[in-house]
XYZ file of C-alpha atoms in Angstrom:
141
model
C 128.736 96.154 112.913
C 129.122 96.392 109.303
C 127.490 94.203 106.517
C 130.308 91.581 104.735
C 132.141 92.541 101.937
C 132.082 90.067 98.621
C 134.699 88.715 99.181
C 134.352 87.695 102.229
C 130.412 86.474 101.823
C 131.932 83.990 98.888
C 134.347 82.377 101.743
C 131.611 82.056 104.072
C 129.625 80.492 101.414
C 133.045 78.423 100.887
C 133.358 77.142 104.307
C 129.785 75.843 105.092
C 129.165 72.705 104.018
C 125.904 72.887 106.577
C 122.737 74.595 107.348
C 119.723 74.512 109.482
C 116.496 75.889 107.809
C 114.643 77.259 111.442
C 111.101 77.811 110.054
C 111.422 75.781 107.439
C 107.812 76.356 104.560
C 106.384 73.115 102.645
C 104.958 75.357 100.183
C 106.187 75.760 97.347
C 105.895 79.684 96.203
C 106.992 81.048 100.259
C 110.779 81.535 100.510
C 111.329 79.190 103.495
C 110.670 76.408 100.640
C 112.055 77.794 98.096
C 115.705 79.571 99.237
C 116.753 76.203 100.809
C 115.551 73.856 97.515
C 118.091 76.862 96.043
C 121.338 75.860 98.823
C 120.004 72.211 98.954
C 120.646 72.145 94.287
C 123.881 73.828 95.172
C 125.840 70.647 97.173
C 124.431 72.162 101.109
C 123.047 70.295 103.535
C 120.054 71.220 104.312
C 118.283 70.909 107.261
C 114.557 72.057 107.687
C 114.017 72.815 111.128
C 110.113 73.470 111.740
C 107.713 72.179 114.986
C 105.015 72.355 112.340
C 106.318 69.486 109.994
C 107.953 67.163 112.230
C 107.212 63.990 110.732
C 108.039 65.909 107.230
C 111.221 65.189 105.029
C 112.372 68.043 103.398
C 115.704 68.575 101.025
C 116.791 65.012 101.544
C 116.323 65.723 105.759
C 113.645 64.774 108.318
C 112.365 68.170 109.706
C 112.753 68.555 113.341
C 111.109 70.803 116.179
C 114.077 72.728 116.760
C 117.434 73.657 116.385
C 118.766 71.391 119.566
C 117.294 68.381 117.874
C 119.692 67.866 115.196
C 122.364 65.294 115.447
C 125.009 67.018 113.065
C 126.776 69.910 113.069
C 125.784 73.379 111.788
C 128.140 75.956 110.107
C 125.194 78.384 109.485
C 121.676 78.962 110.613
C 119.585 80.971 107.867
C 116.362 81.762 109.922
C 112.736 82.470 108.573
C 110.854 84.150 111.581
C 109.720 87.080 111.855
C 111.940 89.940 114.039
C 109.219 89.673 117.124
C 110.606 85.314 117.178
C 113.863 85.824 117.518
C 114.868 86.035 121.158
C 113.469 82.557 121.680
C 115.641 80.743 119.878
C 118.876 82.621 121.495
C 118.777 79.673 123.801
C 118.856 76.680 121.207
C 120.603 78.020 119.330
C 123.178 78.681 122.229
C 123.034 75.331 122.971
C 124.020 74.266 119.453
C 127.956 72.096 119.635
C 129.165 73.183 118.249
C 127.562 76.716 117.778
C 127.379 77.714 114.426
C 129.305 79.822 112.425
C 126.941 81.929 111.636
C 123.239 83.369 111.912
C 121.869 84.825 108.694
C 118.341 86.256 108.860
C 116.685 86.696 105.488
C 114.977 89.753 103.761
C 113.030 91.918 106.150
C 114.349 90.656 109.234
C 116.464 92.389 112.081
C 117.241 92.328 115.749
C 119.464 94.325 117.435
C 119.222 92.306 120.827
C 119.873 89.180 119.260
C 122.302 90.403 116.401
C 124.363 91.543 119.476
C 123.575 88.324 121.909
C 124.965 85.691 119.411
C 127.728 88.017 118.068
C 128.665 88.062 122.425
C 129.113 84.198 122.256
C 131.298 84.318 119.061
C 128.907 83.329 116.261
C 128.954 85.804 113.654
C 125.488 87.088 112.209
C 124.181 88.952 108.934
C 121.259 90.564 108.534
C 118.110 91.740 105.943
C 119.769 89.593 103.327
C 118.845 87.142 101.157
C 120.841 83.549 100.543
C 119.904 82.849 97.450
C 120.417 85.611 96.041
C 123.445 85.949 97.715
C 124.768 83.115 96.266
C 123.471 83.556 92.565
C 124.969 87.190 93.113
C 128.315 85.763 93.650
C 128.454 82.405 92.120
C 126.734 82.575 88.660
C 125.275 79.287 87.049
C-alpha cells in the first residue's frame, strides 16, 4: 500500500484529537518520550501505554498497561515497539471500541502481517515514519 500524500497526512492530523502512545517512555532523551511530549504541546490528548510505568502520569494522563485499559476513544495508536513485538498487540488493538482510525508505526518499525491484519479490520496503517517530523514538516511554527 502506498504512503499517504501530504494532503492526506494533513487531513489525518486535522481529524485526530486523541493519540495512544504504545511503548511510552519516561526518559526525556528517548523518542517515546519527546515525540508524545511534542504532540501534547500541539494540542493532542496523549495517552501513554506501557506496563512498566503504571502508576505514573505522562503528558497529563495516567500511564496504563495496555490499550484495552484506556477509557476514552482513541483516534491514533502511535507505536514505539520493536517490529517483533507487534503481533502480540493485534488482539488489544482489535478489542478497542471504537477501533482507532489509524495505527502509526514510528521510524524503523515495519511489519507486513501486522499492517495487513489491521487494514483487513478497516484500520489505516502508516509504517516507518515519525509523527513529530511529519507534523513539524506539514505544520511549521
